[in-house]
PDB file of C-alpha atoms in Angstrom:
ATOM      1  CA  MET A 325      70.539  27.098  62.067  1.00  0.00           C
ATOM      2  CA  ARG A 326      67.849  29.045  60.188  1.00  0.00           C
ATOM      3  CA  TRP A 327      69.266  31.802  57.997  1.00  0.00           C
ATOM      4  CA  GLN A 328      66.325  34.078  59.145  1.00  0.00           C
ATOM      5  CA  HIS A 329      67.663  34.048  62.761  1.00  0.00           C
ATOM      6  CA  VAL A 330      71.166  35.253  61.863  1.00  0.00           C
ATOM      7  CA  PRO A 331      70.415  38.889  61.813  1.00  0.00           C
ATOM      8  CA  ILE A 332      68.804  38.846  65.379  1.00  0.00           C
ATOM      9  CA  LEU A 333      71.917  36.883  66.535  1.00  0.00           C
ATOM     10  CA  ILE A 334      74.395  39.420  65.153  1.00  0.00           C
ATOM     11  CA  LEU A 335      72.270  42.549  66.699  1.00  0.00           C
ATOM     12  CA  LEU A 336      72.366  40.848  70.120  1.00  0.00           C
ATOM     13  CA  LEU A 337      76.220  40.084  69.826  1.00  0.00           C
ATOM     14  CA  ALA A 338      76.652  44.046  69.030  1.00  0.00           C
ATOM     15  CA  LEU A 339      74.593  45.029  71.879  1.00  0.00           C
ATOM     16  CA  LEU A 340      76.669  42.939  74.299  1.00  0.00           C
ATOM     17  CA  ALA A 341      79.684  44.478  73.066  1.00  0.00           C
ATOM     18  CA  VAL A 342      78.778  48.155  73.669  1.00  0.00           C
ATOM     19  CA  PRO A 343      81.047  49.535  76.283  1.00  0.00           C
ATOM     20  CA  GLY A 344      80.233  51.792  79.305  1.00  0.00           C
ATOM     21  CA  ALA A 345      76.965  50.140  80.181  1.00  0.00           C
ATOM     22  CA  ALA A 346      77.637  50.382  84.193  1.00  0.00           C
ATOM     23  CA  ALA A 347      77.011  53.679  85.916  1.00  0.00           C
ATOM     24  CA  GLY A 348      79.555  55.246  88.228  1.00  0.00           C
ATOM     25  CA  ALA A 349      79.174  57.353  91.150  1.00  0.00           C
ATOM     26  CA  LYS A 350      81.025  60.398  93.062  1.00  0.00           C
ATOM     27  CA  TYR A 351      80.324  61.938  96.174  1.00  0.00           C
ATOM     28  CA  LEU A 352      80.384  65.830  97.189  1.00  0.00           C
ATOM     29  CA  TYR A 353      80.671  67.729 100.343  1.00  0.00           C
ATOM     30  CA  GLY A 354      81.809  64.847 102.378  1.00  0.00           C
ATOM     31  CA  ASN A 355      84.542  64.923 105.113  1.00  0.00           C
ATOM     32  CA  PRO A 356      85.484  63.024 108.252  1.00  0.00           C
ATOM     33  CA  GLU A 357      84.076  64.017 111.662  1.00  0.00           C
ATOM     34  CA  LEU A 358      86.108  62.678 114.454  1.00  0.00           C
ATOM     35  CA  SER A 359      85.415  62.283 118.097  1.00  0.00           C
ATOM     36  CA  ALA A 360      87.290  60.293 120.993  1.00  0.00           C
ATOM     37  CA  THR A 361      86.256  58.749 124.029  1.00  0.00           C
ATOM     38  CA  ILE A 362      88.068  56.744 126.844  1.00  0.00           C
ATOM     39  CA  ALA A 363      87.093  53.077 127.100  1.00  0.00           C
ATOM     40  CA  GLY A 364      86.345  52.213 130.746  1.00  0.00           C
ATOM     41  CA  THR A 365      87.122  54.581 133.576  1.00  0.00           C
ATOM     42  CA  ASN A 366      88.378  57.874 133.357  1.00  0.00           C
ATOM     43  CA  GLU A 367      89.326  58.198 137.185  1.00  0.00           C
ATOM     44  CA  PHE A 368      92.778  57.494 138.458  1.00  0.00           C
ATOM     45  CA  ALA A 369      94.740  57.639 141.754  1.00  0.00           C
ATOM     46  CA  PRO A 370      97.977  59.483 142.237  1.00  0.00           C
ATOM     47  CA  GLY A 371     100.610  57.253 141.551  1.00  0.00           C
ATOM     48  CA  ALA A 372      98.835  54.976 139.112  1.00  0.00           C
ATOM     49  CA  ASP A 373     100.641  53.423 136.270  1.00  0.00           C
ATOM     50  CA  THR A 374      97.846  52.316 133.906  1.00  0.00           C
ATOM     51  CA  SER A 375      96.778  51.760 130.312  1.00  0.00           C
ATOM     52  CA  LEU A 376      94.269  54.196 128.947  1.00  0.00           C
ATOM     53  CA  THR A 377      92.416  53.026 125.790  1.00  0.00           C
ATOM     54  CA  VAL A 378      90.917  55.605 123.524  1.00  0.00           C
ATOM     55  CA  ILE A 379      88.143  55.020 120.963  1.00  0.00           C
ATOM     56  CA  ILE A 380      88.279  57.350 117.771  1.00  0.00           C
ATOM     57  CA  SER A 381      85.105  57.399 115.939  1.00  0.00           C
ATOM     58  CA  ASN A 382      84.067  59.005 112.614  1.00  0.00           C
ATOM     59  CA  SER A 383      80.674  60.148 112.040  1.00  0.00           C
ATOM     60  CA  GLY A 384      81.257  61.816 108.829  1.00  0.00           C
ATOM     61  CA  LEU A 385      78.753  61.594 105.893  1.00  0.00           C
ATOM     62  CA  ASN A 386      78.807  61.885 102.362  1.00  0.00           C
ATOM     63  CA  THR A 387      75.659  64.330 101.795  1.00  0.00           C
ATOM     64  CA  HIS A 388      75.777  64.427  97.928  1.00  0.00           C
ATOM     65  CA  LYS A 389      76.024  61.662  95.251  1.00  0.00           C
ATOM     66  CA  ILE A 390      75.933  61.986  91.638  1.00  0.00           C
ATOM     67  CA  VAL A 391      75.584  58.776  89.602  1.00  0.00           C
ATOM     68  CA  GLY A 392      75.905  58.639  85.581  1.00  0.00           C
ATOM     69  CA  SER A 393      77.383  56.246  82.974  1.00  0.00           C
ATOM     70  CA  ASP A 394      80.103  58.789  82.146  1.00  0.00           C
ATOM     71  CA  ILE A 395      81.465  58.921  85.690  1.00  0.00           C
ATOM     72  CA  VAL A 396      84.415  56.744  86.815  1.00  0.00           C
ATOM     73  CA  ASN A 397      84.133  55.313  90.448  1.00  0.00           C
ATOM     74  CA  ARG A 398      86.592  56.608  93.119  1.00  0.00           C
ATOM     75  CA  ASP A 399      88.740  54.399  95.103  1.00  0.00           C
ATOM     76  CA  ASP A 400      88.298  56.552  98.180  1.00  0.00           C
ATOM     77  CA  LEU A 401      85.450  58.447  99.638  1.00  0.00           C
ATOM     78  CA  PRO A 402      85.876  61.925 101.016  1.00  0.00           C
ATOM     79  CA  ASN A 403      84.535  61.098 104.610  1.00  0.00           C
ATOM     80  CA  THR A 404      87.269  58.625 105.294  1.00  0.00           C
ATOM     81  CA  ALA A 405      90.182  59.589 107.479  1.00  0.00           C
ATOM     82  CA  LYS A 406      93.111  57.866 105.827  1.00  0.00           C
ATOM     83  CA  LEU A 407      96.446  56.758 107.300  1.00  0.00           C
ATOM     84  CA  ALA A 408      95.477  58.165 110.641  1.00  0.00           C
ATOM     85  CA  THR A 409      98.046  58.544 113.378  1.00  0.00           C
ATOM     86  CA  VAL A 410      97.172  59.338 117.116  1.00  0.00           C
ATOM     87  CA  ALA A 411      99.218  60.909 119.677  1.00  0.00           C
ATOM     88  CA  LEU A 412      98.159  61.586 123.314  1.00  0.00           C
ATOM     89  CA  LYS A 413      99.582  64.708 124.910  1.00  0.00           C
ATOM     90  CA  SER A 414      99.855  65.588 128.587  1.00  0.00           C
ATOM     91  CA  GLU A 415     101.302  69.211 128.956  1.00  0.00           C
ATOM     92  CA  LYS A 416     100.368  71.208 131.926  1.00  0.00           C
ATOM     93  CA  THR A 417      98.966  68.035 133.732  1.00  0.00           C
ATOM     94  CA  PRO A 418     100.162  65.663 136.289  1.00  0.00           C
ATOM     95  CA  PHE A 419     100.153  62.751 133.741  1.00  0.00           C
ATOM     96  CA  THR A 420     103.090  61.316 131.891  1.00  0.00           C
ATOM     97  CA  VAL A 421     102.594  59.495 128.541  1.00  0.00           C
ATOM     98  CA  LYS A 422     104.952  56.793 127.971  1.00  0.00           C
ATOM     99  CA  THR A 423     103.636  55.508 124.473  1.00  0.00           C
ATOM    100  CA  ASP A 424     104.599  56.951 121.244  1.00  0.00           C
ATOM    101  CA  PRO A 425     102.058  58.026 118.463  1.00  0.00           C
ATOM    102  CA  GLN A 426     100.438  54.976 117.119  1.00  0.00           C
ATOM    103  CA  PHE A 427      99.236  54.255 113.479  1.00  0.00           C
ATOM    104  CA  VAL A 428      95.685  53.220 113.402  1.00  0.00           C
ATOM    105  CA  SER A 429      95.195  52.993 109.627  1.00  0.00           C
ATOM    106  CA  ASP A 430      92.054  54.201 107.663  1.00  0.00           C
ATOM    107  CA  ILE A 431      88.842  55.432 109.713  1.00  0.00           C
ATOM    108  CA  ALA A 432      85.850  55.055 107.330  1.00  0.00           C
ATOM    109  CA  GLY A 433      82.841  56.899 107.992  1.00  0.00           C
ATOM    110  CA  GLY A 434      80.457  54.900 110.509  1.00  0.00           C
ATOM    111  CA  THR A 435      83.529  53.107 111.872  1.00  0.00           C
ATOM    112  CA  SER A 436      85.935  53.528 114.646  1.00  0.00           C
ATOM    113  CA  ARG A 437      89.589  52.540 115.734  1.00  0.00           C
ATOM    114  CA  THR A 438      91.208  52.027 119.231  1.00  0.00           C
ATOM    115  CA  ALA A 439      94.635  53.089 120.488  1.00  0.00           C
ATOM    116  CA  THR A 440      96.408  52.078 123.807  1.00  0.00           C
ATOM    117  CA  PHE A 441      98.697  54.495 125.794  1.00  0.00           C
ATOM    118  CA  ASN A 442     100.636  53.512 128.921  1.00  0.00           C
ATOM    119  CA  VAL A 443     100.002  56.654 131.385  1.00  0.00           C
ATOM    120  CA  LYS A 444     101.552  57.406 134.750  1.00  0.00           C
ATOM    121  CA  VAL A 445     100.095  59.744 137.141  1.00  0.00           C
ATOM    122  CA  ALA A 446     102.405  61.687 139.394  1.00  0.00           C
ATOM    123  CA  ASP A 447     102.546  60.622 143.118  1.00  0.00           C
ATOM    124  CA  SER A 448     102.079  64.390 143.806  1.00  0.00           C
ATOM    125  CA  ALA A 449      98.910  64.703 141.460  1.00  0.00           C
ATOM    126  CA  GLU A 450      96.116  66.762 143.252  1.00  0.00           C
ATOM    127  CA  PRO A 451      92.626  65.667 142.827  1.00  0.00           C
ATOM    128  CA  GLY A 452      90.632  67.124 140.337  1.00  0.00           C
ATOM    129  CA  THR A 453      89.540  67.064 136.478  1.00  0.00           C
ATOM    130  CA  TYR A 454      92.138  67.527 133.659  1.00  0.00           C
ATOM    131  CA  THR A 455      91.997  67.498 129.852  1.00  0.00           C
ATOM    132  CA  LEU A 456      94.519  65.527 127.871  1.00  0.00           C
ATOM    133  CA  PRO A 457      94.753  66.602 124.216  1.00  0.00           C
ATOM    134  CA  LEU A 458      94.633  63.666 121.728  1.00  0.00           C
ATOM    135  CA  GLU A 459      95.990  64.673 118.423  1.00  0.00           C
ATOM    136  CA  VAL A 460      94.880  62.974 115.284  1.00  0.00           C
ATOM    137  CA  THR A 461      96.741  63.437 111.749  1.00  0.00           C
ATOM    138  CA  TYR A 462      95.160  61.949 108.868  1.00  0.00           C
ATOM    139  CA  THR A 463      94.745  62.559 105.116  1.00  0.00           C
ATOM    140  CA  TYR A 464      91.344  62.641 103.414  1.00  0.00           C
ATOM    141  CA  LEU A 465      90.097  62.998  99.793  1.00  0.00           C
ATOM    142  CA  ARG A 466      89.431  66.798  99.110  1.00  0.00           C
ATOM    143  CA  GLU A 467      88.658  66.429  95.342  1.00  0.00           C
ATOM    144  CA  ALA A 468      89.004  64.113  92.346  1.00  0.00           C
ATOM    145  CA  GLU A 469      89.215  65.332  88.801  1.00  0.00           C
ATOM    146  CA  GLU A 470      88.327  63.349  85.891  1.00  0.00           C
ATOM    147  CA  TYR A 471      90.240  63.163  82.425  1.00  0.00           C
ATOM    148  CA  GLY A 472      88.409  61.556  79.553  1.00  0.00           C
ATOM    149  CA  SER A 473      86.506  58.687  80.569  1.00  0.00           C
ATOM    150  CA  ASP A 474      89.056  56.341  82.104  1.00  0.00           C
ATOM    151  CA  THR A 475      91.320  58.836  84.074  1.00  0.00           C
ATOM    152  CA  LEU A 476      91.164  60.377  87.529  1.00  0.00           C
ATOM    153  CA  ARG A 477      93.341  62.615  89.444  1.00  0.00           C
ATOM    154  CA  TYR A 478      93.088  62.641  93.337  1.00  0.00           C
ATOM    155  CA  TYR A 479      93.909  65.700  95.533  1.00  0.00           C
ATOM    156  CA  TYR A 480      94.364  64.762  99.149  1.00  0.00           C
ATOM    157  CA  GLN A 481      94.339  67.033 101.988  1.00  0.00           C
ATOM    158  CA  LYS A 482      96.180  66.420 105.364  1.00  0.00           C
ATOM    159  CA  LYS A 483      94.745  67.518 108.577  1.00  0.00           C
ATOM    160  CA  THR A 484      95.524  67.400 112.293  1.00  0.00           C
ATOM    161  CA  GLU A 485      92.851  67.664 114.788  1.00  0.00           C
ATOM    162  CA  THR A 486      92.947  67.953 118.775  1.00  0.00           C
ATOM    163  CA  LEU A 487      90.281  65.934 120.459  1.00  0.00           C
ATOM    164  CA  PRO A 488      89.936  66.422 124.141  1.00  0.00           C
ATOM    165  CA  LEU A 489      89.825  63.689 126.579  1.00  0.00           C
ATOM    166  CA  THR A 490      88.592  64.421 130.398  1.00  0.00           C
ATOM    167  CA  VAL A 491      90.251  62.519 133.148  1.00  0.00           C
ATOM    168  CA  ARG A 492      89.891  62.879 136.922  1.00  0.00           C
ATOM    169  CA  VAL A 493      92.396  62.330 139.667  1.00  0.00           C
ATOM    170  CA  THR A 494      90.540  60.961 142.467  1.00  0.00           C
ATOM    171  CA  PRO A 495      90.788  62.112 146.290  1.00  0.00           C
ATOM    172  CA  ASP A 496      93.798  60.784 147.920  1.00  0.00           C
ATOM    173  CA  LEU A 497      94.509  60.130 151.613  1.00  0.00           C
ATOM    174  CA  ARG A 498      97.773  58.541 152.785  1.00  0.00           C
ATOM    175  CA  VAL A 499      98.769  58.471 156.520  1.00  0.00           C
ATOM    176  CA  GLU A 500     102.280  57.515 157.607  1.00  0.00           C
ATOM    177  CA  VAL A 501     103.974  57.250 161.027  1.00  0.00           C
ATOM    178  CA  VAL A 502     107.237  59.616 160.741  1.00  0.00           C
ATOM    179  CA  ASP A 503     108.003  59.285 164.309  1.00  0.00           C
ATOM    180  CA  VAL A 504     107.703  56.866 167.435  1.00  0.00           C
ATOM    181  CA  ARG A 505     109.211  57.561 170.952  1.00  0.00           C
ATOM    182  CA  SER A 506     108.449  56.057 174.513  1.00  0.00           C
ATOM    183  CA  GLU A 507     108.602  57.203 177.837  1.00  0.00           C
ATOM    184  CA  SER A 508     108.856  55.284 181.329  1.00  0.00           C
ATOM    185  CA  LEU A 509     108.253  51.882 179.669  1.00  0.00           C
ATOM    186  CA  ASN A 510     109.377  49.455 182.205  1.00  0.00           C
ATOM    187  CA  VAL A 511     108.419  45.846 183.181  1.00  0.00           C
ATOM    188  CA  GLY A 512     105.158  45.640 185.138  1.00  0.00           C
ATOM    189  CA  THR A 513     104.561  49.356 185.001  1.00  0.00           C
ATOM    190  CA  GLU A 514     102.492  51.752 182.720  1.00  0.00           C
ATOM    191  CA  GLY A 515     104.217  54.079 180.228  1.00  0.00           C
ATOM    192  CA  TYR A 516     103.629  56.200 177.200  1.00  0.00           C
ATOM    193  CA  VAL A 517     104.100  55.957 173.782  1.00  0.00           C
ATOM    194  CA  TYR A 518     104.217  58.961 171.419  1.00  0.00           C
ATOM    195  CA  MET A 519     103.698  58.812 167.640  1.00  0.00           C
ATOM    196  CA  THR A 520     103.890  61.518 165.043  1.00  0.00           C
ATOM    197  CA  LEU A 521     101.467  60.819 161.928  1.00  0.00           C
ATOM    198  CA  LYS A 522     101.676  62.830 158.748  1.00  0.00           C
ATOM    199  CA  ASN A 523      99.228  63.035 155.913  1.00  0.00           C
ATOM    200  CA  ILE A 524     101.188  62.555 152.691  1.00  0.00           C
ATOM    201  CA  GLY A 525      98.283  62.546 150.556  1.00  0.00           C
ATOM    202  CA  HIS A 526      96.104  65.577 149.220  1.00  0.00           C
ATOM    203  CA  ASP A 527      92.826  64.997 150.942  1.00  0.00           C
ATOM    204  CA  THR A 528      91.776  65.828 154.316  1.00  0.00           C
ATOM    205  CA  ALA A 529      90.827  62.980 156.975  1.00  0.00           C
ATOM    206  CA  ASN A 530      87.820  64.718 158.897  1.00  0.00           C
ATOM    207  CA  LYS A 531      87.061  63.234 162.470  1.00  0.00           C
ATOM    208  CA  ALA A 532      90.357  60.980 162.023  1.00  0.00           C
ATOM    209  CA  ILE A 533      90.654  58.220 164.791  1.00  0.00           C
ATOM    210  CA  VAL A 534      93.921  56.915 165.935  1.00  0.00           C
ATOM    211  CA  LYS A 535      93.763  53.797 167.884  1.00  0.00           C
ATOM    212  CA  VAL A 536      96.742  51.571 169.151  1.00  0.00           C
ATOM    213  CA  VAL A 537      95.985  47.687 169.313  1.00  0.00           C
ATOM    214  CA  ARG A 538      98.047  44.805 170.503  1.00  0.00           C
ATOM    215  CA  ASN A 539     100.289  43.044 168.051  1.00  0.00           C
ATOM    216  CA  GLY A 540      99.827  39.393 168.585  1.00  0.00           C
ATOM    217  CA  ALA A 541     101.481  38.059 171.699  1.00  0.00           C
ATOM    218  CA  SER A 542     103.192  41.321 172.416  1.00  0.00           C
ATOM    219  CA  ARG A 543     104.048  42.025 175.992  1.00  0.00           C
ATOM    220  CA  LEU A 544     103.046  45.413 175.343  1.00  0.00           C
ATOM    221  CA  SER A 545      99.324  45.827 176.047  1.00  0.00           C
ATOM    222  CA  PRO A 546      97.573  49.145 175.041  1.00  0.00           C
ATOM    223  CA  PRO A 547      94.972  50.479 177.766  1.00  0.00           C
ATOM    224  CA  THR A 548      91.174  50.214 176.710  1.00  0.00           C
ATOM    225  CA  ALA A 549      91.046  54.278 176.895  1.00  0.00           C
ATOM    226  CA  ALA A 550      89.124  56.159 174.110  1.00  0.00           C
ATOM    227  CA  PRO A 551      91.189  56.436 170.886  1.00  0.00           C
ATOM    228  CA  THR A 552      92.326  59.956 169.958  1.00  0.00           C
ATOM    229  CA  SER A 553      90.497  61.797 167.412  1.00  0.00           C
ATOM    230  CA  GLY A 554      91.116  65.014 165.282  1.00  0.00           C
ATOM    231  CA  ARG A 555      91.501  66.356 161.825  1.00  0.00           C
ATOM    232  CA  LEU A 556      94.502  65.746 159.645  1.00  0.00           C
ATOM    233  CA  SER A 557      94.904  67.829 156.766  1.00  0.00           C
ATOM    234  CA  PRO A 558      97.426  67.198 154.038  1.00  0.00           C
ATOM    235  CA  GLU A 559     101.038  67.545 154.936  1.00  0.00           C
ATOM    236  CA  ARG A 560      99.805  68.077 158.540  1.00  0.00           C
ATOM    237  CA  ARG A 561     101.532  66.367 161.581  1.00  0.00           C
ATOM    238  CA  TRP A 562      99.566  64.856 164.331  1.00  0.00           C
ATOM    239  CA  MET A 563     100.985  64.022 167.568  1.00  0.00           C
TER     240      MET A 563
END
């Protein structure tokens, strides 16, 4: 090695040893912005026992960023919903939620998480639109305070948001035979069969038609007269 190159080599080694060469960054004015939607259909029939999958999305942005060699990088971003838990409520609706609150972990800005709840629709549910509140509880980074060049203190804020989910109970028409009686049914003669029908649903059957048909090789053969028609409202009996 030539001695004239030694000072240059020492200078290069000294420059490489200088600390703090990498710049850090911090974000200001960011926070989570959550919304919720139902995956698949939001229409259910009375009496249904089904799984309802909810998608929780975070569209929060970090709007201000500061970069500097004296800034220590943060582990968390202010627009991240950390340690999120979701709970589906059903007060004042004909729905019953059978699933406990669920932990869905962190929801970073621009991402989403899913949660599935087992839901029962009451047999007596009236057709219409209902709102199921989805409560989302999470923690977010409110502020980070620097101490010196290598120490950070985090200040987190816990928050609970209620996100509305719209569901719909579809019209329901259910007819059952509640009574059957006969009159003058003898071999080789004609007689009468009286039936009482009841609409146990919530929708109205307009222009309903009742027709009696022969069951296989039964010895009873209904006449070919025109079927009976009429209107069958909920809880109405038709004879």
